[in-house]
């Protein structure tokens, strides 16, 4: 056994995040850790890596028992964690980043550059990454950054490797490669703890699974013995019924019409499409195809210089987000943790940010109105927060994303642009968000949906627009929007006709 956490408790003011969680990890094991948003997964990981001190419980690692760890001790015990966005120094080269992580700090001054580069190369080889070690970390893709972080973990002889939602923002292809690497590391004797909300990923990957619910470990089982339905029941404590998308009312009015849109900063050119009231238009494409850039151009974050945007039949000029909001547009950005919420402010305040005039009187904010706005939305999104008054930064990752959505739902927009609305969101809340998007469309809202989760995109969209290399290359009606067709267009294996 590599590691055993037994009966771990951890409280924060107002929240009991962990109420007696236990977990055992063997060498050469991939141990999945799953649970709803706020179940306590990341808190447990922070305890295992010494970033947090548990209130009680014990940690057995390599034959020794500890009441708590600190980061230095955890590192010496061979425990490493890889997050979605690993902390690399952006301006330093890959070789330097690896050296900083792996070399004892005393040696940092007398540098043998050749040896350092060689070492970096051989570490990257072990993780199957073909990356020039002279490149700066800033120039790497998300997937490449993760590979460098994993290489660094191997460089310090990590025996326990923890991955917290590693594939959440990786494109399909990179995600597959990462999963292959996980299997390789397992065969080399590493024990891996793997956190994900993409439950399908676990089959054929994980050996065991531990399920957390409301801070308790409710089940631990061999993955061969469970199916996805059982996992979900353990996670949410009930059956989930997939709600089929209610057919949109098909109102004929065009809500948003874009023709010949071009934006130098976003690299976009000649983008044309129409979005009707009551319609969900899915935007598919590989990462870097220009989907988020299009959203940002429409919302005035990187305004377009060419082409025409019409909202409700009226030609509008959108120079900044304020113009977009004034014309009834709302935008839930992809990187919600950075742009979607104000961490230091409460859920209540975040929710009312887009509609300040509705919650104020004579220029003064009315806290009661703010609450009245936030409460039903929090309930609808099943927000798990100790209090709606607590800073959003203290919420679990998935719950922060729900706050970002609540903020724009409060604005009751005519045109809603949502970028990756269910990334990092648990199965229960995901079904809820699908239902909400369907209802908004049924109520006549026009929705532009960006999602890298292709099955989700195809299930929700009335039509699917495919982007490639910052152009909109095709628009497919629902009946033709099959997975293979969309992928072939996105990859450029097939030519499409926009329109
Ligand atoms: N620093 C903190 N202060 C106060 N509460 C916290 C803090 N960190 C976590 N919590 C609370 O502890 C609970 C567990 O959060 P945690 O981040 O471990 O969830 P999670 O399972 O990782 O969820 P997700 O899937 O959304 O990432 C949540 O209710 C969260 O709000
Ligand atoms: Mg988490």
Short mmCIF file of C-alpha atoms and ligand atoms in Angstrom, two decimals:
data_model
loop_
_atom_site.label_atom_id
_atom_site.label_comp_id
_atom_site.label_asym_id
_atom_site.label_seq_id
_atom_site.Cartn_x
_atom_site.Cartn_y
_atom_site.Cartn_z
CA UNK A 1 0.00 0.00 0.00
CA UNK A 2 1.32 3.43 -0.97
CA UNK A 3 -1.01 5.65 0.97
CA UNK A 4 -3.94 5.43 3.33
CA UNK A 5 -6.03 8.37 4.51
CA UNK A 6 -8.25 7.34 7.40
CA UNK A 7 -11.26 9.12 8.83
CA UNK A 8 -10.21 12.58 7.69
CA UNK A 9 -12.22 15.54 8.98
CA UNK A 10 -11.89 19.12 7.80
CA UNK A 11 -14.10 22.12 8.53
CA UNK A 12 -14.10 25.64 7.19
CA UNK A 13 -16.15 28.39 8.78
CA UNK A 14 -19.73 27.31 8.16
CA UNK A 15 -18.88 24.19 6.11
CA UNK A 16 -17.86 20.72 7.11
CA UNK A 17 -15.98 19.88 3.93
CA UNK A 18 -14.83 16.39 4.99
CA UNK A 19 -16.67 14.28 7.57
CA UNK A 20 -14.62 11.15 7.99
CA UNK A 21 -13.23 10.35 4.55
CA UNK A 22 -11.03 7.31 3.97
CA UNK A 23 -9.08 6.34 0.88
CA UNK A 24 -6.45 3.68 0.13
CA UNK A 25 -4.05 3.75 -2.78
CA UNK A 26 -1.91 0.84 -3.97
CA UNK A 27 1.15 0.96 -6.18
CA UNK A 28 0.32 0.42 -9.86
CA UNK A 29 -3.26 1.49 -9.27
CA UNK A 30 -5.40 4.17 -10.85
CA UNK A 31 -7.83 5.18 -8.15
CA UNK A 32 -10.68 7.37 -9.33
CA UNK A 33 -12.13 9.94 -6.95
CA UNK A 34 -15.56 11.18 -7.96
CA UNK A 35 -18.35 13.22 -6.43
CA UNK A 36 -20.60 16.17 -7.06
CA UNK A 37 -19.37 19.75 -7.03
CA UNK A 38 -18.46 20.60 -3.47
CA UNK A 39 -18.32 16.96 -2.33
CA UNK A 40 -14.81 17.53 -0.95
CA UNK A 41 -12.50 16.05 -3.59
CA UNK A 42 -10.14 19.00 -3.89
CA UNK A 43 -10.11 19.48 -0.14
CA UNK A 44 -8.95 15.88 0.32
CA UNK A 45 -6.25 16.42 -2.31
CA UNK A 46 -5.04 19.57 -0.57
CA UNK A 47 -4.69 17.52 2.61
CA UNK A 48 -2.75 14.78 0.82
CA UNK A 49 -0.35 17.34 -0.66
CA UNK A 50 0.16 19.20 2.58
CA UNK A 51 -1.57 22.38 1.42
CA UNK A 52 -4.19 21.99 4.16
CA UNK A 53 -4.11 20.55 7.67
CA UNK A 54 -6.90 18.13 8.58
CA UNK A 55 -8.82 18.65 11.84
CA UNK A 56 -8.52 14.94 12.65
CA UNK A 57 -7.75 11.62 11.05
CA UNK A 58 -4.48 10.05 9.98
CA UNK A 59 -2.33 9.59 6.92
CA UNK A 60 -0.24 6.44 6.48
CA UNK A 61 2.40 6.88 3.83
CA UNK A 62 5.28 4.53 3.16
CA UNK A 63 4.94 2.81 6.55
CA UNK A 64 4.81 6.02 8.61
CA UNK A 65 1.77 7.66 10.19
CA UNK A 66 1.18 11.41 10.09
CA UNK A 67 -1.50 13.66 11.54
CA UNK A 68 -0.79 16.24 8.83
CA UNK A 69 1.68 17.00 6.08
CA UNK A 70 3.26 20.15 4.78
CA UNK A 71 4.12 20.69 1.12
CA UNK A 72 7.82 19.97 1.62
CA UNK A 73 7.12 16.75 3.52
CA UNK A 74 4.56 15.62 0.96
CA UNK A 75 7.11 16.17 -1.80
CA UNK A 76 9.74 14.15 0.08
CA UNK A 77 7.20 11.36 0.54
CA UNK A 78 6.80 11.26 -3.24
CA UNK A 79 3.36 12.87 -3.54
CA UNK A 80 2.76 15.19 -6.49
CA UNK A 81 -0.35 16.85 -7.85
CA UNK A 82 -1.13 18.08 -11.36
CA UNK A 83 -3.88 20.63 -11.82
CA UNK A 84 -5.73 21.64 -14.99
CA UNK A 85 -3.50 24.65 -15.37
CA UNK A 86 -0.15 23.71 -13.88
CA UNK A 87 1.85 26.48 -12.26
CA UNK A 88 4.83 26.93 -14.56
CA UNK A 89 6.93 30.07 -14.85
CA UNK A 90 5.70 31.47 -18.16
CA UNK A 91 8.85 33.30 -19.21
CA UNK A 92 11.25 30.47 -18.35
CA UNK A 93 12.07 27.65 -20.73
CA UNK A 94 10.78 24.14 -20.31
CA UNK A 95 14.25 23.00 -19.24
CA UNK A 96 14.44 25.76 -16.62
CA UNK A 97 10.99 24.97 -15.30
CA UNK A 98 11.93 21.32 -14.93
CA UNK A 99 15.20 22.24 -13.26
CA UNK A 100 13.46 24.51 -10.77
CA UNK A 101 11.14 21.71 -9.78
CA UNK A 102 13.64 18.89 -9.76
CA UNK A 103 17.03 20.21 -8.73
CA UNK A 104 17.84 20.77 -5.08
CA UNK A 105 17.93 24.54 -4.67
CA UNK A 106 21.59 24.62 -3.58
CA UNK A 107 22.70 23.49 -7.02
CA UNK A 108 20.60 26.13 -8.73
CA UNK A 109 23.53 28.50 -8.95
CA UNK A 110 26.19 26.31 -10.55
CA UNK A 111 24.43 25.28 -13.64
CA UNK A 112 25.47 22.61 -16.07
CA UNK A 113 23.30 23.62 -18.99
CA UNK A 114 24.04 20.62 -21.14
CA UNK A 115 23.19 18.18 -18.38
CA UNK A 116 20.08 20.12 -17.52
CA UNK A 117 18.80 20.06 -21.08
CA UNK A 118 19.58 16.38 -21.40
CA UNK A 119 17.72 15.62 -18.21
CA UNK A 120 14.74 17.66 -19.34
CA UNK A 121 14.72 15.76 -22.62
CA UNK A 122 14.81 12.37 -20.97
CA UNK A 123 12.02 13.32 -18.54
CA UNK A 124 9.86 14.54 -21.41
CA UNK A 125 10.60 11.34 -23.26
CA UNK A 126 9.26 9.34 -20.34
CA UNK A 127 5.93 11.14 -20.64
CA UNK A 128 5.95 10.78 -24.42
CA UNK A 129 6.10 14.52 -25.06
CA UNK A 130 7.86 15.90 -28.09
CA UNK A 131 8.53 19.39 -26.83
CA UNK A 132 11.60 21.51 -27.53
CA UNK A 133 13.09 22.14 -24.08
CA UNK A 134 14.12 25.67 -25.09
CA UNK A 135 10.55 26.81 -25.60
CA UNK A 136 9.09 29.08 -22.96
CA UNK A 137 6.31 27.69 -20.81
CA UNK A 138 4.02 30.46 -22.04
CA UNK A 139 4.22 29.13 -25.59
CA UNK A 140 2.94 25.66 -24.63
CA UNK A 141 -0.61 24.44 -25.09
CA UNK A 142 -2.58 23.38 -22.00
CA UNK A 143 -1.84 19.74 -22.78
CA UNK A 144 1.87 20.39 -23.18
CA UNK A 145 1.97 22.28 -19.89
CA UNK A 146 0.43 19.31 -18.15
CA UNK A 147 2.97 16.97 -19.69
CA UNK A 148 5.78 19.21 -18.44
CA UNK A 149 4.24 19.19 -14.95
CA UNK A 150 3.98 15.41 -15.01
CA UNK A 151 7.57 15.16 -16.23
CA UNK A 152 8.57 17.35 -13.29
CA UNK A 153 6.74 15.02 -10.91
CA UNK A 154 8.66 12.07 -12.35
CA UNK A 155 11.84 14.08 -11.95
CA UNK A 156 11.30 14.19 -8.19
CA UNK A 157 10.50 10.46 -8.13
CA UNK A 158 6.83 10.90 -7.32
CA UNK A 159 5.24 7.59 -6.39
CA UNK A 160 1.81 9.06 -5.83
CA UNK A 161 0.55 11.23 -8.65
CA UNK A 162 -2.71 13.09 -8.19
CA UNK A 163 -4.56 14.48 -11.19
CA UNK A 164 -7.40 16.92 -10.42
CA UNK A 165 -9.67 17.13 -13.50
CA UNK A 166 -6.71 16.92 -15.88
CA UNK A 167 -8.77 16.52 -19.04
CA UNK A 168 -11.41 19.16 -18.25
CA UNK A 169 -10.00 21.69 -20.69
CA UNK A 170 -8.15 19.44 -23.09
CA UNK A 171 -9.33 18.76 -26.62
CA UNK A 172 -10.34 15.16 -27.34
CA UNK A 173 -7.07 14.11 -28.90
CA UNK A 174 -4.86 15.45 -26.11
CA UNK A 175 -7.16 13.95 -23.50
CA UNK A 176 -6.73 10.51 -25.08
CA UNK A 177 -2.97 10.88 -24.98
CA UNK A 178 -3.06 11.90 -21.36
CA UNK A 179 -5.10 8.81 -20.50
CA UNK A 180 -2.51 6.66 -22.29
CA UNK A 181 0.19 8.28 -20.21
CA UNK A 182 -1.74 7.51 -17.03
CA UNK A 183 -1.78 3.83 -18.03
CA UNK A 184 1.93 3.88 -18.79
CA UNK A 185 2.77 5.42 -15.43
CA UNK A 186 0.64 2.82 -13.70
CA UNK A 187 2.59 0.06 -15.41
CA UNK A 188 5.76 1.67 -14.04
CA UNK A 189 4.51 1.30 -10.47
CA UNK A 190 3.14 4.80 -9.85
CA UNK A 191 -0.10 5.04 -7.86
CA UNK A 192 -2.49 7.59 -9.35
CA UNK A 193 -5.48 9.36 -7.88
CA UNK A 194 -7.64 10.56 -10.72
CA UNK A 195 -10.41 13.14 -10.28
CA UNK A 196 -12.85 13.76 -13.10
CA UNK A 197 -16.41 14.71 -13.90
CA UNK A 198 -16.22 12.82 -17.19
CA UNK A 199 -17.33 9.51 -15.76
CA UNK A 200 -17.18 7.64 -19.08
CA UNK A 201 -13.45 8.27 -19.03
CA UNK A 202 -13.00 6.00 -16.03
CA UNK A 203 -14.04 2.79 -17.69
CA UNK A 204 -10.99 1.18 -19.19
CA UNK A 205 -8.79 3.48 -17.12
CA UNK A 206 -9.35 3.20 -13.38
CA UNK A 207 -8.95 0.12 -11.19
CA UNK A 208 -10.89 1.35 -8.19
CA UNK A 209 -13.22 4.22 -7.49
CA UNK A 210 -14.05 6.06 -4.29
CA UNK A 211 -17.19 8.16 -4.25
CA UNK A 212 -17.52 11.24 -2.05
CA UNK A 213 -20.88 12.70 -1.21
CA UNK A 214 -21.29 15.75 1.03
CA UNK A 215 -17.87 15.20 2.58
CA UNK A 216 -18.24 11.49 3.25
CA UNK A 217 -16.82 8.51 1.40
CA UNK A 218 -20.01 6.66 0.54
CA UNK A 219 -18.54 3.87 -1.55
CA UNK A 220 -15.28 2.36 -2.69
CA UNK A 221 -15.33 -0.41 -5.26
CA UNK A 222 -13.46 -2.10 -8.07
CA UNK A 223 -14.46 -0.35 -11.26
CA UNK A 224 -15.10 -3.66 -12.99
CA UNK A 225 -17.98 -4.18 -10.54
CA UNK A 226 -19.86 -0.94 -11.23
CA UNK A 227 -21.58 0.68 -14.15
CA UNK A 228 -22.11 4.36 -14.80
CA UNK A 229 -25.66 4.34 -13.42
CA UNK A 230 -24.46 2.94 -10.11
CA UNK A 231 -21.70 5.53 -9.92
CA UNK A 232 -24.16 8.34 -10.52
CA UNK A 233 -26.57 6.98 -7.93
CA UNK A 234 -23.78 6.86 -5.38
CA UNK A 235 -22.70 10.40 -6.27
CA UNK A 236 -26.05 12.10 -6.21
CA UNK A 237 -28.04 9.68 -4.07
CA UNK A 238 -30.82 9.35 -6.67
CA UNK A 239 -31.49 8.35 -10.26
CA UNK A 240 -30.90 10.97 -12.92
CA UNK A 241 -33.30 11.11 -15.78
CA UNK A 242 -32.02 12.56 -19.00
CA UNK A 243 -34.46 15.26 -20.03
CA UNK A 244 -34.83 15.31 -23.79
CA UNK A 245 -34.53 18.76 -25.24
CA UNK A 246 -37.94 20.34 -25.57
CA UNK A 247 -38.40 21.29 -29.20
CA UNK A 248 -37.87 24.98 -29.67
CA UNK A 249 -40.92 26.99 -30.50
CA UNK A 250 -39.31 27.82 -33.85
CA UNK A 251 -40.19 31.47 -33.92
CA UNK A 252 -39.19 32.93 -37.22
CA UNK A 253 -37.62 36.17 -35.99
CA UNK A 254 -33.90 36.47 -36.39
CA UNK A 255 -32.43 37.58 -33.08
CA UNK A 256 -28.83 37.93 -34.14
CA UNK A 257 -27.48 38.18 -37.62
CA UNK A 258 -23.81 38.41 -38.40
CA UNK A 259 -22.41 38.96 -41.86
CA UNK A 260 -18.82 39.16 -43.02
CA UNK A 261 -17.55 39.64 -39.49
CA UNK A 262 -13.83 40.18 -39.23
CA UNK A 263 -11.66 40.85 -36.23
CA UNK A 264 -7.92 41.21 -36.49
CA UNK A 265 -7.17 40.70 -32.79
CA UNK A 266 -9.16 37.48 -32.76
CA UNK A 267 -7.91 36.46 -36.20
CA UNK A 268 -11.48 36.04 -37.45
CA UNK A 269 -12.53 36.62 -41.01
CA UNK A 270 -15.72 36.43 -43.05
CA UNK A 271 -17.94 34.96 -40.36
CA UNK A 272 -21.64 34.95 -41.29
CA UNK A 273 -24.59 33.29 -39.63
CA UNK A 274 -28.07 33.88 -38.29
CA UNK A 275 -29.41 32.94 -34.89
CA UNK A 276 -33.17 32.81 -34.44
CA UNK A 277 -35.27 33.34 -31.38
CA UNK A 278 -35.87 30.08 -29.59
CA UNK A 279 -32.91 28.48 -31.26
CA UNK A 280 -29.77 26.93 -29.83
CA UNK A 281 -26.98 27.25 -32.34
CA UNK A 282 -24.06 25.02 -31.37
CA UNK A 283 -20.58 26.18 -32.24
CA UNK A 284 -18.21 23.28 -32.83
CA UNK A 285 -14.53 23.27 -33.64
CA UNK A 286 -11.16 22.31 -32.31
CA UNK A 287 -9.48 24.35 -29.62
CA UNK A 288 -8.02 27.36 -31.42
CA UNK A 289 -10.58 27.24 -34.22
CA UNK A 290 -11.85 30.66 -33.14
CA UNK A 291 -15.05 29.83 -31.25
CA UNK A 292 -14.22 31.83 -28.13
CA UNK A 293 -12.76 34.60 -30.30
CA UNK A 294 -16.07 34.85 -32.11
CA UNK A 295 -17.91 35.08 -28.81
CA UNK A 296 -15.52 37.73 -27.59
CA UNK A 297 -15.90 39.74 -30.80
CA UNK A 298 -19.70 39.62 -30.63
CA UNK A 299 -19.66 40.72 -27.01
CA UNK A 300 -17.26 43.59 -27.69
CA UNK A 301 -14.30 42.27 -25.72
CA UNK A 302 -12.19 42.24 -28.88
CA UNK A 303 -14.50 44.25 -31.13
CA UNK A 304 -14.86 43.39 -34.78
CA UNK A 305 -13.60 45.88 -37.38
CA UNK A 306 -15.30 44.38 -40.40
CA UNK A 307 -18.78 43.18 -41.19
CA UNK A 308 -22.16 43.79 -39.73
CA UNK A 309 -23.95 42.70 -36.56
CA UNK A 310 -27.74 42.99 -36.39
CA UNK A 311 -29.66 42.45 -33.20
CA UNK A 312 -33.42 42.16 -33.48
CA UNK A 313 -33.22 43.49 -37.03
CA UNK A 314 -31.32 46.61 -36.06
CA UNK A 315 -27.72 47.17 -37.09
CA UNK A 316 -25.64 47.77 -33.98
CA UNK A 317 -22.11 48.83 -33.23
CA UNK A 318 -20.51 46.89 -30.43
CA UNK A 319 -17.34 48.54 -29.27
CA UNK A 320 -17.33 47.25 -25.71
CA UNK A 321 -19.29 44.78 -23.56
CA UNK A 322 -21.52 47.60 -22.32
CA UNK A 323 -22.89 48.06 -25.86
CA UNK A 324 -23.60 44.34 -26.08
CA UNK A 325 -25.41 44.31 -22.74
CA UNK A 326 -27.43 47.35 -23.73
CA UNK A 327 -28.64 45.42 -26.79
CA UNK A 328 -29.73 42.45 -24.71
CA UNK A 329 -26.72 40.22 -25.06
CA UNK A 330 -25.11 38.21 -22.31
CA UNK A 331 -21.91 36.20 -22.31
CA UNK A 332 -20.73 33.48 -19.94
CA UNK A 333 -17.02 33.18 -20.69
CA UNK A 334 -15.02 29.99 -20.70
CA UNK A 335 -12.45 30.90 -18.09
CA UNK A 336 -15.00 31.63 -15.39
CA UNK A 337 -12.54 31.42 -12.53
CA UNK A 338 -10.72 34.40 -14.00
CA UNK A 339 -13.35 36.39 -15.87
CA UNK A 340 -16.70 35.03 -14.82
CA UNK A 341 -16.90 35.79 -11.14
CA UNK A 342 -15.43 38.24 -8.67
CA UNK A 343 -13.91 35.89 -6.11
CA UNK A 344 -13.84 38.28 -3.18
CA UNK A 345 -17.54 39.07 -3.51
CA UNK A 346 -20.46 36.96 -2.39
CA UNK A 347 -22.76 34.89 -4.54
CA UNK A 348 -25.49 37.45 -3.98
CA UNK A 349 -23.37 40.33 -5.22
CA UNK A 350 -21.98 38.37 -8.16
CA UNK A 351 -25.46 37.43 -9.27
CA UNK A 352 -26.63 41.01 -9.37
CA UNK A 353 -23.55 42.44 -11.08
CA UNK A 354 -25.13 42.44 -14.53
CA UNK A 355 -28.39 44.00 -13.37
CA UNK A 356 -27.39 46.58 -10.83
CA UNK A 357 -30.19 48.97 -11.76
CA UNK A 358 -32.77 46.32 -10.97
CA UNK A 359 -31.51 45.84 -7.44
CA UNK A 360 -30.95 49.48 -6.60
CA UNK A 361 -33.17 52.37 -5.75
CA UNK A 362 -32.12 55.97 -6.29
CA UNK A 363 -28.62 54.72 -6.90
CA UNK A 364 -28.42 52.69 -3.70
CA UNK A 365 -28.15 48.91 -3.72
CA UNK A 366 -31.02 47.16 -1.99
CA UNK A 367 -29.64 44.02 -0.31
CA UNK A 368 -33.12 42.51 0.01
CA UNK A 369 -33.66 42.82 -3.74
CA UNK A 370 -30.25 41.36 -4.42
CA UNK A 371 -31.10 38.36 -2.27
CA UNK A 372 -34.49 37.95 -3.88
CA UNK A 373 -32.73 37.79 -7.23
CA UNK A 374 -29.98 35.37 -6.17
CA UNK A 375 -31.95 32.90 -4.07
CA UNK A 376 -34.19 31.34 -6.72
CA UNK A 377 -31.28 31.13 -9.18
CA UNK A 378 -29.08 29.44 -6.58
CA UNK A 379 -31.87 26.96 -5.91
CA UNK A 380 -32.48 26.36 -9.60
CA UNK A 381 -28.79 25.66 -10.23
CA UNK A 382 -28.52 23.57 -7.06
CA UNK A 383 -25.69 25.77 -5.82
CA UNK A 384 -23.83 24.19 -2.90
CA UNK A 385 -22.63 27.02 -0.73
CA UNK A 386 -22.55 27.40 3.02
CA UNK A 387 -24.05 30.83 2.58
CA UNK A 388 -24.93 33.05 -0.33
CA UNK A 389 -23.10 35.83 1.52
CA UNK A 390 -19.73 34.05 1.59
CA UNK A 391 -17.02 34.98 -0.93
CA UNK A 392 -17.33 33.03 -4.18
CA UNK A 393 -13.60 32.21 -4.00
CA UNK A 394 -14.39 29.75 -1.19
CA UNK A 395 -16.79 27.72 -3.29
CA UNK A 396 -15.70 24.54 -5.03
CA UNK A 397 -14.69 24.94 -8.68
CA UNK A 398 -17.94 23.71 -10.14
CA UNK A 399 -20.03 25.87 -7.87
CA UNK A 400 -18.09 28.97 -8.91
CA UNK A 401 -19.09 28.17 -12.47
CA UNK A 402 -22.72 27.98 -11.46
CA UNK A 403 -22.45 31.49 -9.96
CA UNK A 404 -21.10 32.77 -13.29
CA UNK A 405 -24.13 31.30 -15.04
CA UNK A 406 -26.53 32.69 -12.45
CA UNK A 407 -25.12 36.14 -13.02
CA UNK A 408 -26.09 36.13 -16.68
CA UNK A 409 -29.36 34.32 -16.23
CA UNK A 410 -30.32 37.14 -13.89
CA UNK A 411 -29.84 39.57 -16.74
CA UNK A 412 -32.61 37.83 -18.72
CA UNK A 413 -30.86 38.43 -22.03
CA UNK A 414 -32.36 38.10 -25.50
CA UNK A 415 -29.20 36.56 -26.89
CA UNK A 416 -27.14 34.38 -24.58
CA UNK A 417 -23.64 33.27 -25.50
CA UNK A 418 -22.34 30.47 -23.31
CA UNK A 419 -18.80 29.17 -23.62
CA UNK A 420 -18.25 25.67 -22.18
CA UNK A 421 -21.13 25.94 -19.70
CA UNK A 422 -20.70 22.49 -18.17
CA UNK A 423 -16.95 22.23 -17.96
CA UNK A 424 -16.03 21.01 -14.48
CA UNK A 425 -19.70 20.63 -13.60
CA UNK A 426 -20.94 17.39 -12.04
CA UNK A 427 -23.45 15.09 -13.73
CA UNK A 428 -26.45 16.25 -11.74
CA UNK A 429 -25.84 19.93 -12.29
CA UNK A 430 -24.96 19.27 -15.92
CA UNK A 431 -28.36 17.73 -16.56
CA UNK A 432 -29.83 20.76 -14.79
CA UNK A 433 -27.92 23.20 -17.00
CA UNK A 434 -29.04 21.32 -20.11
CA UNK A 435 -32.60 21.59 -18.90
CA UNK A 436 -32.21 25.32 -18.22
CA UNK A 437 -30.73 26.02 -21.66
CA UNK A 438 -33.60 24.08 -23.23
CA UNK A 439 -36.13 26.06 -21.23
CA UNK A 440 -34.52 29.38 -22.11
CA UNK A 441 -34.75 28.48 -25.77
CA UNK A 442 -38.34 27.36 -25.37
CA UNK A 443 -39.02 30.76 -23.84
CA UNK A 444 -37.74 32.40 -27.02
CA UNK A 445 -34.16 33.23 -26.09
CA UNK A 446 -31.54 32.86 -28.76
CA UNK A 447 -28.57 30.86 -27.56
CA UNK A 448 -25.12 30.51 -29.03
CA UNK A 449 -23.58 27.48 -27.36
CA UNK A 450 -19.88 26.66 -27.41
CA UNK A 451 -18.96 23.25 -26.06
CA UNK A 452 -16.08 20.89 -26.62
CA UNK A 453 -18.25 18.09 -25.30
CA UNK A 454 -19.50 17.01 -28.70
CA UNK A 455 -22.29 14.67 -27.53
CA UNK A 456 -23.59 17.53 -25.37
CA UNK A 457 -23.39 20.00 -28.25
CA UNK A 458 -25.21 17.69 -30.63
CA UNK A 459 -27.89 16.83 -28.10
CA UNK A 460 -28.69 20.46 -27.31
CA UNK A 461 -28.33 22.26 -30.62
CA UNK A 462 -30.97 22.91 -33.26
CA UNK A 463 -28.20 23.57 -35.76
CA UNK A 464 -24.46 23.20 -35.50
CA UNK A 465 -22.00 25.70 -36.94
CA UNK A 466 -18.49 24.38 -37.42
CA UNK A 467 -15.41 26.60 -37.23
CA UNK A 468 -11.97 25.83 -38.53
CA UNK A 469 -8.95 28.11 -38.60
CA UNK A 470 -11.02 31.09 -37.47
CA UNK A 471 -13.61 30.82 -40.18
CA UNK A 472 -17.08 29.46 -40.03
CA UNK A 473 -16.92 26.60 -42.51
CA UNK A 474 -20.36 25.01 -42.31
CA UNK A 475 -23.75 25.13 -40.67
CA UNK A 476 -25.49 21.79 -40.34
CA UNK A 477 -29.15 21.24 -39.52
CA UNK A 478 -29.79 18.96 -36.58
CA UNK A 479 -30.51 15.91 -38.73
CA UNK A 480 -27.11 16.15 -40.43
CA UNK A 481 -25.11 17.08 -37.36
CA UNK A 482 -23.64 13.67 -36.64
CA UNK A 483 -20.45 13.32 -34.68
CA UNK A 484 -18.37 12.09 -37.65
CA UNK A 485 -19.61 14.83 -39.96
CA UNK A 486 -18.87 17.58 -37.46
CA UNK A 487 -15.41 16.21 -36.68
CA UNK A 488 -14.55 15.82 -40.37
CA UNK A 489 -15.46 19.46 -40.96
CA UNK A 490 -13.61 20.66 -37.87
CA UNK A 491 -10.47 18.77 -38.92
CA UNK A 492 -10.71 19.93 -42.52
CA UNK A 493 -11.21 16.41 -43.87
CA UNK A 494 -14.38 17.57 -45.50
CA UNK A 495 -15.42 20.84 -47.05
CA UNK A 496 -18.64 22.43 -45.98
CA UNK A 497 -21.02 25.07 -47.15
CA UNK A 498 -21.87 27.81 -44.71
CA UNK A 499 -25.43 28.96 -44.77
N1 LIG B 1 -10.93 27.79 1.78
C1 LIG B 1 -12.21 27.46 1.97
N2 LIG B 1 -13.01 28.20 2.77
C2 LIG B 1 -14.30 27.88 2.97
N3 LIG B 1 -14.92 26.82 2.41
C3 LIG B 1 -14.20 26.04 1.60
C4 LIG B 1 -12.81 26.32 1.32
N4 LIG B 1 -12.36 25.37 0.48
C5 LIG B 1 -13.40 24.54 0.23
N5 LIG B 1 -14.51 24.93 0.91
C6 LIG B 1 -15.82 24.27 0.90
O1 LIG B 1 -15.61 22.88 1.11
C7 LIG B 1 -16.52 22.10 0.32
C8 LIG B 1 -15.75 21.12 -0.53
O2 LIG B 1 -15.09 21.81 -1.57
P1 LIG B 1 -14.11 21.10 -2.62
O3 LIG B 1 -13.41 22.18 -3.36
O4 LIG B 1 -13.26 20.11 -1.90
O5 LIG B 1 -15.15 20.35 -3.58
P2 LIG B 1 -14.88 19.47 -4.88
O6 LIG B 1 -15.40 18.12 -4.60
O7 LIG B 1 -13.46 19.58 -5.29
O8 LIG B 1 -15.85 20.15 -5.95
P3 LIG B 1 -15.67 20.48 -7.55
O9 LIG B 1 -16.09 19.25 -8.26
O10 LIG B 1 -16.65 21.57 -7.78
O11 LIG B 1 -14.26 20.89 -7.79
C9 LIG B 1 -17.35 23.10 -0.47
O12 LIG B 1 -18.56 23.30 0.21
C10 LIG B 1 -16.50 24.35 -0.44
O13 LIG B 1 -17.33 25.49 -0.52
MG1 LIG B 2 -12.46 20.46 -7.04
#
